[in-house]
Short mmCIF file of C-alpha atoms in Angstrom, two decimals:
data_model
loop_
_atom_site.label_atom_id
_atom_site.label_comp_id
_atom_site.label_asym_id
_atom_site.label_seq_id
_atom_site.Cartn_x
_atom_site.Cartn_y
_atom_site.Cartn_z
CA MET A 1 -51.83 15.97 -1.36
CA GLU A 2 -49.61 13.00 -0.45
CA GLU A 3 -51.44 9.93 0.84
CA VAL A 4 -50.46 8.96 4.39
CA LYS A 5 -50.10 5.23 4.97
CA VAL A 6 -52.20 4.08 7.94
CA ASP A 7 -51.13 1.00 9.92
CA LYS A 8 -53.54 -1.82 10.64
CA TRP A 9 -54.23 -0.92 14.28
CA GLU A 10 -55.08 2.68 13.41
CA MET A 11 -57.36 1.48 10.61
CA TYR A 12 -59.00 -0.93 13.06
CA MET A 13 -59.71 1.86 15.54
CA LYS A 14 -61.19 4.15 12.86
CA ILE A 15 -63.51 1.41 11.63
CA LYS A 16 -64.67 0.71 15.19
CA GLN A 17 -65.34 4.39 15.85
CA LEU A 18 -67.31 4.92 12.64
CA LYS A 19 -69.35 1.79 13.30
CA GLU A 20 -70.19 3.00 16.82
CA GLN A 21 -71.28 6.32 15.31
CA GLY A 22 -73.84 4.42 13.23
CA PHE A 23 -72.20 4.47 9.82
CA LYS A 24 -73.18 1.73 7.39
CA ILE A 25 -70.53 -0.69 6.09
CA ARG A 26 -70.67 0.84 2.60
CA ARG A 27 -70.18 4.38 3.99
CA ILE A 28 -67.25 3.25 6.16
CA ALA A 29 -65.54 1.61 3.19
CA ARG A 30 -66.07 4.67 1.00
CA LYS A 31 -64.90 7.08 3.69
CA LEU A 32 -61.69 5.16 4.43
CA GLY A 33 -61.00 4.14 0.84
CA ILE A 34 -61.04 0.40 1.48
CA SER A 35 -63.23 -2.49 0.38
CA ARG A 36 -66.30 -3.67 2.25
CA THR A 37 -64.63 -7.08 2.64
CA THR A 38 -61.82 -5.41 4.58
CA VAL A 39 -64.32 -3.61 6.82
CA TYR A 40 -66.06 -6.91 7.63
CA LYS A 41 -62.71 -8.61 8.29
CA TYR A 42 -61.67 -5.91 10.79
CA LEU A 43 -65.00 -5.83 12.58
CA GLU A 44 -64.93 -9.60 13.15
CA LYS A 45 -61.73 -9.31 15.22
CA SER A 46 -61.50 -8.45 18.90
CA PRO A 47 -58.78 -6.01 20.05
CA GLU A 48 -56.67 -8.93 21.30
CA GLU A 49 -57.01 -10.82 18.00
CA MET A 50 -56.21 -7.65 16.10
CA ALA A 51 -53.03 -7.06 18.10
CA LEU A 52 -51.82 -10.62 17.55
CA TRP A 53 -52.63 -10.46 13.83
CA GLU A 54 -50.81 -7.13 13.37
CA ALA A 55 -47.71 -8.50 15.16
CA SER A 56 -47.69 -11.62 12.96
CA THR A 57 -47.90 -9.63 9.73
CA LYS A 58 -44.84 -7.56 10.69
CA THR A 59 -42.63 -10.68 11.02
CA ARG A 60 -44.26 -12.92 8.39
CA THR A 61 -42.47 -13.40 5.05
CA LYS A 62 -44.63 -13.15 1.97
CA LYS A 63 -44.80 -15.65 -0.85
CA LEU A 64 -43.64 -13.15 -3.46
CA ASP A 65 -40.76 -11.70 -1.43
CA ALA A 66 -38.36 -13.90 -3.41
CA TYR A 67 -39.59 -12.21 -6.59
CA GLU A 68 -39.55 -8.65 -5.25
CA MET A 69 -36.55 -7.52 -7.32
CA ILE A 70 -37.87 -8.81 -10.65
CA ILE A 71 -41.33 -7.33 -9.97
CA HIS A 72 -39.73 -4.05 -8.93
CA THR A 73 -37.71 -4.07 -12.18
CA TRP A 74 -40.86 -4.62 -14.24
CA LEU A 75 -42.65 -1.80 -12.41
CA SER A 76 -39.69 0.58 -12.73
CA GLU A 77 -39.23 -0.03 -16.46
CA ASN A 78 -42.97 -0.05 -17.19
CA PRO A 79 -44.82 2.11 -14.64
CA ASP A 80 -48.15 1.63 -16.40
CA VAL A 81 -48.04 -2.18 -16.28
CA SER A 82 -51.07 -3.78 -14.62
CA SER A 83 -50.99 -6.31 -11.80
CA ALA A 84 -52.79 -8.75 -14.13
CA GLN A 85 -49.92 -8.50 -16.60
CA ILE A 86 -47.40 -8.94 -13.77
CA HIS A 87 -49.27 -12.11 -12.80
CA ASP A 88 -49.10 -13.39 -16.39
CA TRP A 89 -45.37 -12.65 -16.63
CA LEU A 90 -44.74 -14.54 -13.39
CA MET A 91 -46.63 -17.54 -14.77
CA GLU A 92 -44.65 -17.32 -18.02
CA HIS A 93 -41.19 -16.98 -16.46
CA TYR A 94 -41.77 -19.20 -13.40
CA PRO A 95 -44.16 -22.02 -14.44
CA LYS A 96 -43.77 -23.82 -11.08
CA LEU A 97 -44.95 -20.77 -9.10
CA ILE A 98 -48.53 -21.12 -7.88
CA VAL A 99 -49.98 -17.80 -6.77
CA GLY A 100 -53.39 -16.18 -7.02
CA GLU A 101 -54.00 -12.98 -8.94
CA SER A 102 -55.35 -11.24 -5.82
CA THR A 103 -52.08 -11.99 -4.02
CA VAL A 104 -50.12 -10.50 -6.88
CA ARG A 105 -52.42 -7.49 -6.97
CA SER A 106 -51.89 -6.80 -3.25
CA TYR A 107 -48.15 -7.30 -3.51
CA VAL A 108 -47.83 -5.01 -6.54
CA LYS A 109 -49.84 -2.37 -4.70
CA GLU A 110 -47.46 -2.57 -1.73
CA LEU A 111 -44.41 -2.30 -3.97
CA ARG A 112 -45.87 0.73 -5.73
CA GLU A 113 -46.32 2.40 -2.33
CA LYS A 114 -42.93 1.25 -1.08
CA TYR A 115 -40.98 2.49 -4.11
CA ALA A 116 -43.33 5.36 -5.04
CA ILE A 117 -44.24 4.05 -8.50
CA PRO A 118 -47.66 5.49 -9.38
CA LYS A 119 -49.85 4.01 -12.12
CA GLU A 120 -52.00 5.81 -14.65
CA THR A 121 -55.16 4.06 -15.76
CA HIS A 122 -57.18 4.61 -18.93
CA GLN A 123 -60.59 3.06 -19.20
CA ARG A 124 -62.91 2.95 -22.21
CA VAL A 125 -66.64 2.64 -21.52
CA TYR A 126 -69.00 0.49 -23.63
CA GLN A 127 -72.72 0.03 -23.56
CA ALA A 128 -73.76 -3.44 -22.39
CA ILE A 129 -75.67 -5.67 -24.82
CA PRO A 130 -77.06 -9.16 -24.13
CA ASP A 131 -74.94 -12.20 -24.95
CA PRO A 132 -76.06 -14.04 -28.10
CA PRO A 133 -76.81 -17.77 -27.93
CA MET A 134 -74.01 -20.31 -28.14
CA GLY A 135 -72.50 -20.72 -31.59
CA GLN A 136 -74.39 -17.78 -33.09
CA GLN A 137 -71.78 -15.03 -33.35
CA ALA A 138 -68.04 -14.34 -33.52
CA GLN A 139 -66.49 -10.89 -33.74
CA VAL A 140 -63.36 -10.04 -35.74
CA ASP A 141 -61.07 -7.02 -35.70
CA PHE A 142 -57.51 -5.91 -36.44
CA GLY A 143 -54.93 -4.22 -34.26
CA LYS A 144 -51.31 -3.09 -34.35
CA THR A 145 -48.61 -2.40 -31.80
CA ASN A 146 -45.09 -0.99 -31.62
CA GLN A 147 -42.60 -3.39 -30.05
CA LYS A 148 -38.95 -3.15 -29.07
CA THR A 149 -36.34 -5.58 -30.39
CA PRO A 150 -33.35 -6.83 -28.34
CA GLN A 151 -31.27 -4.22 -30.20
CA GLY A 152 -33.58 -1.43 -28.99
CA LYS A 153 -35.17 -0.82 -32.38
CA CYS A 154 -38.91 -0.29 -32.74
CA VAL A 155 -40.92 -2.52 -35.09
CA LYS A 156 -44.60 -2.36 -35.99
CA LEU A 157 -46.61 -5.58 -35.63
CA TYR A 158 -50.14 -6.32 -36.88
CA PHE A 159 -52.67 -8.83 -35.55
CA ILE A 160 -56.16 -10.11 -36.17
CA GLY A 161 -58.36 -11.21 -33.28
CA PHE A 162 -61.41 -13.48 -33.15
CA VAL A 163 -63.73 -13.95 -30.17
CA LEU A 164 -66.79 -16.15 -29.73
CA SER A 165 -69.39 -13.71 -28.39
CA HIS A 166 -70.99 -16.11 -25.91
CA SER A 167 -68.03 -17.87 -24.29
CA ARG A 168 -65.44 -15.09 -24.93
CA TYR A 169 -63.05 -17.76 -26.26
CA LYS A 170 -60.34 -16.04 -28.32
CA TYR A 171 -57.90 -16.60 -31.16
CA VAL A 172 -55.13 -14.19 -32.21
CA GLU A 173 -52.55 -14.30 -35.00
CA TRP A 174 -49.78 -11.82 -35.87
CA LEU A 175 -47.82 -10.55 -38.87
CA ASP A 176 -44.77 -8.31 -39.07
CA ARG A 177 -46.26 -6.48 -42.07
CA PRO A 178 -49.69 -5.09 -42.96
CA PHE A 179 -52.41 -7.61 -43.77
CA THR A 180 -53.55 -8.44 -47.26
CA THR A 181 -56.94 -9.95 -48.07
CA LYS A 182 -55.24 -13.30 -48.64
CA ASP A 183 -53.67 -13.11 -45.17
CA MET A 184 -57.06 -12.33 -43.67
CA ILE A 185 -58.71 -15.29 -45.42
CA ARG A 186 -55.92 -17.65 -44.38
CA MET A 187 -56.23 -16.58 -40.75
CA HIS A 188 -60.00 -17.08 -40.83
CA GLU A 189 -59.27 -20.69 -41.72
CA HIS A 190 -56.74 -20.93 -38.87
CA ALA A 191 -59.31 -19.53 -36.43
CA PHE A 192 -61.97 -22.03 -37.54
CA GLN A 193 -59.45 -24.84 -37.02
CA TYR A 194 -58.58 -23.47 -33.57
CA PHE A 195 -62.25 -23.25 -32.57
CA GLY A 196 -63.11 -26.57 -34.20
CA GLY A 197 -65.96 -25.00 -36.17
CA MET A 198 -67.55 -21.70 -37.24
CA THR A 199 -70.41 -19.54 -36.00
CA ASP A 200 -73.59 -18.60 -37.83
CA GLU A 201 -72.58 -14.93 -38.04
CA LEU A 202 -69.35 -12.92 -38.18
CA VAL A 203 -69.22 -9.28 -37.09
CA TYR A 204 -66.63 -6.93 -38.62
CA ASP A 205 -65.56 -3.34 -38.66
CA GLN A 206 -65.64 -1.54 -42.01
CA ASP A 207 -62.11 -2.47 -43.08
CA ALA A 208 -60.67 -1.88 -46.54
CA LEU A 209 -59.55 -5.51 -46.78
CA LEU A 210 -63.18 -6.60 -46.62
CA MET A 211 -65.31 -3.82 -47.99
CA VAL A 212 -64.85 -1.40 -50.85
CA ASN A 213 -67.67 1.00 -50.07
CA GLU A 214 -70.96 1.52 -48.24
CA ASN A 215 -73.80 3.09 -50.19
CA ALA A 216 -76.83 3.88 -48.04
CA GLY A 217 -76.59 0.55 -46.31
CA ASP A 218 -75.64 -1.47 -49.41
CA LEU A 219 -72.22 -2.98 -48.70
CA ILE A 220 -69.83 -3.53 -51.60
CA LEU A 221 -67.31 -6.19 -50.58
CA THR A 222 -63.91 -6.69 -52.15
CA LYS A 223 -64.10 -9.30 -54.89
CA GLU A 224 -61.71 -11.62 -53.06
CA PHE A 225 -63.59 -11.51 -49.75
CA GLN A 226 -66.92 -11.84 -51.57
CA SER A 227 -65.64 -15.04 -53.21
CA TYR A 228 -64.53 -16.36 -49.82
CA ARG A 229 -67.86 -15.43 -48.20
CA GLU A 230 -69.75 -17.31 -50.90
CA ALA A 231 -67.42 -20.32 -50.70
CA ARG A 232 -67.84 -20.54 -46.89
CA LYS A 233 -71.50 -19.40 -46.99
CA LEU A 234 -70.72 -16.84 -44.29
CA LYS A 235 -73.34 -14.52 -42.86
CA VAL A 236 -71.49 -11.27 -42.22
CA TYR A 237 -72.46 -8.12 -40.40
CA PHE A 238 -70.54 -4.83 -40.67
CA CYS A 239 -70.78 -2.30 -37.86
CA ARG A 240 -71.64 1.28 -38.61
CA LYS A 241 -68.83 3.78 -38.36
CA ALA A 242 -68.24 5.22 -34.87
CA ASP A 243 -70.29 2.41 -33.36
CA PRO A 244 -67.88 0.41 -31.18
CA GLU A 245 -70.66 -0.91 -28.92
CA SER A 246 -71.81 -3.27 -31.69
CA LYS A 247 -68.51 -5.11 -31.43
CA GLY A 248 -67.50 -4.27 -27.89
CA ARG A 249 -66.34 -7.83 -27.18
CA ILE A 250 -63.66 -7.81 -29.87
CA GLU A 251 -62.74 -4.21 -28.97
CA ASN A 252 -62.04 -5.46 -25.45
CA VAL A 253 -60.02 -8.37 -26.83
CA VAL A 254 -57.88 -6.03 -28.96
CA GLY A 255 -57.23 -3.87 -25.91
CA TYR A 256 -56.55 -6.96 -23.78
CA VAL A 257 -54.03 -8.32 -26.28
CA LYS A 258 -52.25 -4.97 -26.45
CA GLY A 259 -52.26 -4.35 -22.71
CA ASN A 260 -51.68 -7.82 -21.28
CA PHE A 261 -49.77 -9.78 -23.91
CA ALA A 262 -47.91 -7.31 -26.13
CA LYS A 263 -47.20 -4.42 -23.79
CA HIS A 264 -43.50 -4.20 -22.88
CA ARG A 265 -42.79 -7.60 -24.51
CA ILE A 266 -39.56 -7.86 -26.54
CA PHE A 267 -39.96 -8.97 -30.17
CA GLN A 268 -37.51 -11.60 -31.46
CA ASN A 269 -39.14 -12.95 -34.63
CA ILE A 270 -42.68 -13.45 -35.86
CA ASP A 271 -42.76 -17.25 -35.42
CA GLN A 272 -41.62 -17.08 -31.80
CA TRP A 273 -44.05 -14.19 -31.22
CA ASN A 274 -47.03 -16.21 -32.49
CA GLU A 275 -46.02 -19.22 -30.39
CA SER A 276 -45.83 -17.02 -27.29
CA CYS A 277 -49.26 -15.59 -28.10
CA ILE A 278 -50.86 -19.06 -28.35
CA SER A 279 -49.26 -19.97 -25.02
CA TRP A 280 -50.63 -16.73 -23.54
CA LEU A 281 -54.13 -17.60 -24.79
CA GLU A 282 -53.96 -21.01 -23.17
CA ARG A 283 -52.42 -19.70 -19.96
CA THR A 284 -54.22 -16.38 -19.51
CA GLY A 285 -56.38 -15.13 -22.36
CA ASN A 286 -58.79 -18.08 -22.38
CA ARG A 287 -58.19 -19.43 -18.87
CA LYS A 288 -58.61 -16.46 -16.54
CA VAL A 289 -62.08 -15.66 -15.21
CA HIS A 290 -63.75 -13.09 -17.45
CA ASN A 291 -64.65 -9.86 -15.65
CA THR A 292 -68.13 -9.69 -17.18
CA THR A 293 -69.27 -13.30 -17.31
CA LYS A 294 -67.38 -14.33 -14.13
CA LYS A 295 -66.57 -17.59 -15.90
CA ARG A 296 -63.48 -19.02 -17.55
CA PRO A 297 -63.82 -18.81 -21.35
CA VAL A 298 -62.16 -22.20 -21.78
CA GLU A 299 -64.82 -23.86 -19.60
CA VAL A 300 -67.77 -22.20 -21.34
CA PHE A 301 -66.18 -22.99 -24.71
CA THR A 302 -66.42 -26.73 -24.06
CA LEU A 303 -70.20 -26.26 -24.20
CA GLU A 304 -70.31 -23.69 -27.01
CA LYS A 305 -68.08 -25.82 -29.23
CA GLN A 306 -70.94 -28.28 -29.62
CA HIS A 307 -73.05 -25.54 -31.23
CA LEU A 308 -70.47 -24.51 -33.89
CA LYS A 309 -70.97 -25.49 -37.52
CA PRO A 310 -68.40 -28.08 -38.63
CA VAL A 311 -65.67 -27.06 -41.09
CA ILE A 312 -65.41 -30.05 -43.39
CA LYS A 313 -62.96 -28.82 -46.01
CA GLU A 314 -60.30 -26.15 -45.71
CA ILE A 315 -60.53 -23.34 -48.24
CA THR A 316 -57.25 -21.86 -49.47
CA THR A 317 -56.68 -18.55 -51.21
CA THR A 318 -55.84 -20.43 -54.41
CA SER A 319 -59.18 -22.23 -54.45
CA ILE A 320 -61.22 -19.02 -54.74
CA ASN A 321 -61.27 -16.22 -57.25
CA SER A 322 -58.47 -14.07 -55.89
CA SER A 323 -58.48 -11.39 -58.59
CA ILE A 324 -59.19 -7.84 -57.50
CA THR A 325 -59.86 -5.11 -60.04
CA ARG A 326 -58.45 -1.60 -60.06
CA THR A 327 -59.19 1.22 -62.50
CA VAL A 328 -56.26 2.55 -64.53
CA ARG A 329 -55.83 6.29 -64.02
CA LYS A 330 -54.96 8.80 -66.74
CA ASP A 331 -51.34 8.91 -65.56
CA ASN A 332 -51.10 5.13 -66.17
CA THR A 333 -51.10 4.16 -62.50
CA ILE A 334 -53.42 2.24 -60.21
CA VAL A 335 -54.07 2.90 -56.53
CA TYR A 336 -53.53 0.19 -53.92
CA GLN A 337 -53.53 0.87 -50.16
CA SER A 338 -53.04 4.64 -50.62
CA ASN A 339 -50.04 4.23 -52.96
CA ARG A 340 -49.81 4.59 -56.76
CA TYR A 341 -48.25 1.79 -58.82
CA SER A 342 -47.24 2.28 -62.45
CA VAL A 343 -48.41 0.30 -65.47
CA PRO A 344 -46.90 0.58 -68.99
CA LEU A 345 -47.67 3.80 -70.86
CA GLY A 346 -50.57 3.27 -73.23
CA THR A 347 -52.41 0.99 -70.80
CA TYR A 348 -54.92 3.69 -69.87
CA GLN A 349 -58.27 3.67 -71.61
CA LYS A 350 -61.50 5.18 -70.39
CA ASP A 351 -63.13 3.00 -67.69
CA LYS A 352 -60.48 0.31 -68.17
CA ASP A 353 -59.87 -2.06 -65.25
CA VAL A 354 -56.88 -4.30 -64.63
CA TYR A 355 -56.62 -7.31 -62.32
CA ILE A 356 -54.26 -7.32 -59.36
CA GLU A 357 -53.02 -10.18 -57.23
CA ILE A 358 -51.11 -10.06 -53.95
CA THR A 359 -48.50 -12.82 -53.69
CA ALA A 360 -47.09 -14.47 -50.58
CA GLU A 361 -43.81 -12.65 -51.32
CA ASN A 362 -45.61 -9.33 -50.79
CA ARG A 363 -45.61 -8.37 -54.47
CA LEU A 364 -48.37 -6.66 -56.45
CA VAL A 365 -48.94 -8.47 -59.77
CA ILE A 366 -51.00 -6.64 -62.40
CA ARG A 367 -52.67 -8.24 -65.45
CA GLU A 368 -55.03 -6.93 -68.10
CA GLN A 369 -56.93 -10.25 -67.96
CA THR A 370 -57.40 -12.59 -65.01
CA ASP A 371 -55.22 -15.27 -66.62
CA GLY A 372 -53.34 -12.99 -69.03
CA PRO A 373 -49.65 -12.05 -69.13
CA VAL A 374 -48.19 -9.92 -66.35
CA ILE A 375 -47.86 -6.26 -67.35
CA ALA A 376 -46.44 -5.01 -64.03
CA ASN A 377 -44.88 -6.54 -60.93
CA HIS A 378 -44.09 -4.31 -57.94
CA ILE A 379 -42.91 -4.78 -54.36
CA ILE A 380 -45.72 -3.52 -52.11
CA SER A 381 -44.82 -0.42 -50.10
CA PHE A 382 -45.97 -0.12 -46.48
CA GLU A 383 -45.82 3.68 -46.65
CA ARG A 384 -48.61 5.95 -47.83
CA GLY A 385 -48.86 8.47 -50.66
CA LYS A 386 -45.89 7.00 -52.56
CA LEU A 387 -45.44 6.51 -56.30
CA ILE A 388 -43.92 3.10 -57.03
CA GLN A 389 -42.74 3.20 -60.63
CA ASP A 390 -40.99 0.69 -62.88
CA ARG A 391 -38.46 2.41 -65.15
CA GLN A 392 -39.68 0.18 -67.98
CA HIS A 393 -43.02 2.00 -67.72
CA THR A 394 -41.61 5.51 -68.24
CA ARG A 395 -42.14 5.44 -72.03
CA ASP A 396 -44.46 3.67 -74.47
CA ARG A 397 -42.49 0.57 -75.30
CA THR A 398 -44.96 -0.75 -77.88
CA LYS A 399 -44.13 1.95 -80.45
CA GLY A 400 -41.11 1.71 -82.78
CA ILE A 401 -40.32 -1.96 -82.13
CA ALA A 402 -40.91 -2.97 -85.75
CA ALA A 403 -38.61 -0.21 -86.96
CA TYR A 404 -36.00 -1.22 -84.39
CA ILE A 405 -36.13 -4.84 -85.58
CA SER A 406 -35.69 -3.71 -89.20
CA THR A 407 -32.65 -1.63 -88.24
CA VAL A 408 -30.95 -4.50 -86.41
CA SER A 409 -31.76 -7.08 -89.12
CA SER A 410 -30.07 -4.89 -91.76
CA TYR A 411 -26.70 -5.86 -90.29
CA PHE A 412 -27.16 -9.45 -91.49
CA THR A 413 -26.88 -10.80 -95.04
CA ASP A 414 -30.18 -12.68 -94.82
CA GLU A 415 -32.42 -9.93 -93.43
CA GLU A 416 -35.64 -11.95 -93.52
CA ARG A 417 -34.06 -14.72 -91.49
CA ALA A 418 -32.68 -12.16 -89.05
CA LYS A 419 -36.14 -10.55 -88.69
CA ALA A 420 -37.68 -13.93 -87.85
CA PHE A 421 -34.97 -14.45 -85.25
CA LEU A 422 -35.56 -11.02 -83.68
CA GLU A 423 -39.37 -11.41 -83.75
CA GLU A 424 -39.01 -14.60 -81.74
CA ILE A 425 -36.90 -12.72 -79.19
CA HIS A 426 -39.67 -10.07 -79.05
CA HIS A 427 -42.24 -12.79 -78.39
CA ARG A 428 -40.19 -14.33 -75.58
CA TYR A 429 -39.12 -11.05 -73.94
CA PRO A 430 -41.93 -8.53 -74.62
CA ARG A 431 -41.13 -6.33 -71.62
CA TYR A 432 -37.38 -6.24 -72.34
CA VAL A 433 -37.39 -6.32 -76.14
CA ARG A 434 -35.61 -2.97 -76.46
CA ASP A 435 -32.84 -4.12 -74.15
CA GLN A 436 -32.56 -7.40 -76.09
CA LEU A 437 -32.41 -5.63 -79.47
CA GLY A 438 -29.88 -3.17 -78.10
CA ILE A 439 -27.53 -5.99 -77.11
CA VAL A 440 -27.84 -7.70 -80.53
CA LEU A 441 -27.19 -4.41 -82.29
CA LYS A 442 -24.16 -3.54 -80.15
CA MET A 443 -22.53 -6.95 -80.64
CA SER A 444 -23.30 -7.01 -84.37
CA LYS A 445 -21.68 -3.62 -84.90
CA ALA A 446 -18.54 -4.83 -83.13
CA SER A 447 -18.12 -7.89 -85.44
CA ASP A 448 -17.62 -8.49 -89.17
CA GLN A 449 -20.35 -9.59 -91.57
CA ARG A 450 -19.21 -13.21 -91.84
CA THR A 451 -18.98 -13.69 -88.08
CA ARG A 452 -22.41 -12.31 -87.23
CA ASP A 453 -24.02 -14.28 -90.09
CA GLU A 454 -22.40 -17.46 -88.77
CA ALA A 455 -23.57 -16.65 -85.21
CA LEU A 456 -27.13 -16.06 -86.45
CA CYS A 457 -27.18 -19.42 -88.26
CA GLU A 458 -25.79 -21.21 -85.22
CA CYS A 459 -28.43 -19.66 -82.90
CA ILE A 460 -31.33 -20.60 -85.20
CA LYS A 461 -29.89 -24.10 -85.69
CA ARG A 462 -29.70 -24.68 -81.93
CA GLY A 463 -32.99 -22.91 -81.05
CA ILE A 464 -31.30 -20.08 -79.16
CA TYR A 465 -33.43 -16.91 -78.96
CA SER A 466 -31.78 -14.64 -76.47
CA ALA A 467 -29.57 -11.59 -76.91
CA SER A 468 -27.12 -12.64 -74.19
CA GLU A 469 -26.76 -16.14 -75.65
CA TYR A 470 -26.35 -14.65 -79.15
CA SER A 471 -23.48 -12.61 -77.70
CA ASP A 472 -21.93 -15.76 -76.23
CA VAL A 473 -22.16 -17.60 -79.58
CA LEU A 474 -20.68 -14.61 -81.39
CA ALA A 475 -17.78 -14.41 -78.93
CA PHE A 476 -17.14 -18.16 -79.25
CA ILE A 477 -16.95 -17.94 -83.07
CA GLN A 478 -14.60 -14.97 -82.83
CA ARG A 479 -12.32 -16.91 -80.48
CA GLN A 480 -12.27 -19.89 -82.86
CA GLN A 481 -11.40 -17.63 -85.80
CA GLN A 482 -8.66 -15.98 -83.80
CA GLN A 483 -7.16 -19.34 -82.80
CA LYS A 484 -7.16 -20.51 -86.44
CA GLU A 485 -5.41 -17.33 -87.59
CA GLU A 486 -2.81 -17.62 -84.82
CA PHE A 487 -2.07 -21.27 -85.74
CA LYS A 488 -1.69 -20.45 -89.44
CA ARG A 489 0.57 -17.55 -88.65
CA ALA A 490 2.69 -19.75 -86.41
CA GLU A 491 3.19 -22.29 -89.21
CA GLU A 492 4.37 -19.60 -91.61
CA GLU A 493 6.84 -18.21 -89.12
CA ILE A 494 8.65 -21.51 -88.42
CA LYS A 495 12.44 -21.15 -89.28
CA ALA A 496 15.23 -23.78 -89.31
CA LEU A 497 17.71 -23.84 -86.44
CA HIS A 498 20.93 -21.68 -86.68
CA GLY A 499 19.72 -20.00 -89.85
CA ILE A 500 20.63 -22.98 -92.18
CA GLU A 501 18.80 -22.97 -95.45
CA PRO A 502 16.13 -25.68 -95.67
CA SER A 503 17.74 -26.93 -99.02
CA LEU A 504 20.91 -27.92 -97.21
CA LEU A 505 18.96 -30.21 -94.93
CA ASP A 506 18.09 -32.33 -98.00
CA THR A 507 21.82 -32.84 -99.05
CA GLN A 508 22.89 -36.52 -98.93
CA PRO A 509 26.45 -37.39 -97.78
CA GLU A 510 28.81 -39.20 -100.26
CA ASN A 511 29.15 -42.95 -99.68
CA ARG A 512 32.65 -44.62 -100.10
CA GLU A 513 33.71 -48.24 -100.25
CA LEU A 514 35.26 -49.82 -97.13
CA ALA A 515 38.49 -50.82 -99.06
CA GLN A 516 39.41 -47.18 -99.51
CA TYR A 517 39.47 -46.67 -95.75
CA LEU A 518 41.54 -49.87 -95.27
CA ASP A 519 44.15 -48.70 -97.78
CA VAL A 520 44.49 -45.42 -95.93
CA LEU A 521 44.95 -47.22 -92.67
CA LYS A 522 47.55 -49.64 -94.16
CA GLY A 523 49.56 -46.79 -95.64
CA ALA A 524 49.58 -45.05 -92.31
CA THR A 525 50.95 -48.20 -90.61
CA LYS A 526 53.75 -48.64 -93.16
CA TYR A 527 54.75 -45.01 -92.87
CA ASP A 528 54.96 -45.25 -89.10
CA THR A 529 57.25 -48.40 -89.31
CA VAL A 530 59.78 -46.73 -91.63
CA THR A 531 60.07 -43.84 -89.31
#
């Protein structure tokens, strides 16, 4: 049934009639679907005052009329947006606008009726529990949202939220990828800095980043979080599964962040997103009056801050034992966050554990010992049920290396020296030794005995132990040999100009006395005179 809008005078007359019939204020409000405050306001007015007031409201301009189009756009694009979020957006986009939330709520309600934009509401019910004393407890939980980019693409964002249980003062930080335990520890430190201290107790959900298993009440924490807990001397409490009431405050914060800050917001980049979230906390999240306490969290926090334990020294993820163990499966893989990651064949032994480390570059580093050499290095997948496999792990690369070295060294005159050279390459490149030996073998086969022996000597002389550099040295020697041969051949092919024999070039001309030439000249003169 469509709701019929009743004007103010008609509403006034109905209230008067019901009051004369003896209805209580509460019953009148319930029957007409209005608040008790509105009933009192109407009853206080005489008919003349009511007429004047109704006439003034029809001609009066409202404070938010100048923002009607932008509010209408927000409501049209996001029909489920709340009036509280509309109020926050107005404060964000128009910092100089001063308007109360009740005014925005009334205006949004009018626009919904005017443009027929209904709103669906979903409410989750929690059981009330008493507030703990100041500084005693903080609650922590994770959340994730799907956001649109300016290009219309959808990205998944992840956040962690902290709330002081007494004052309801909040801290939130985001990532554009799933959290690791190191991320979680780092953001704990950021939250303690934001609060200016830490509480006596922290309440968590049973998250895989924090806890490995629960055995009849005995909690088994991840090794990394256990090290952090001991370093910070944290008292932690994990809620039972399907028991949201134990951490209802942080549940409300997660919902508040999703519904008021993140909902319908466009994602640009993670840094800008985190900056906007801190501004939202200062403007709305920690400044608005809390529905339960009826106080502003920021005002109560000024008192609770005095009861927090001081954080003297920051703890980083590198200052605690960050190694996490995983058991190697029979198929030579380990499981991390529902995905399988390969290790070299032959790694598996019964009940054998390896140590994993998550780097800031989102890579999974695997070692057999905490400070031992890396046996596997994978990019972490955000999917589930995937096999992430290194092609170097598809066969047992520890077998046959000695035979391979013997085969390659047989191409050199001094085999023992060649073996020492190849063993050093094996030591420096254990994971890629087959590739290294393959390059040496290929280049050696393509060259003569003298050249590869000379290249081997040059590499050992200069301390070069790399297949690619051996190839470069070999190529350089071959070029030098080729240039020498070309120069020698050019010398042998030099011929004299015009095909004259070289012996003729050594012939000396005959030398005559000057008197002989004078006699010839004199005779010529005499002959010419007679004529």
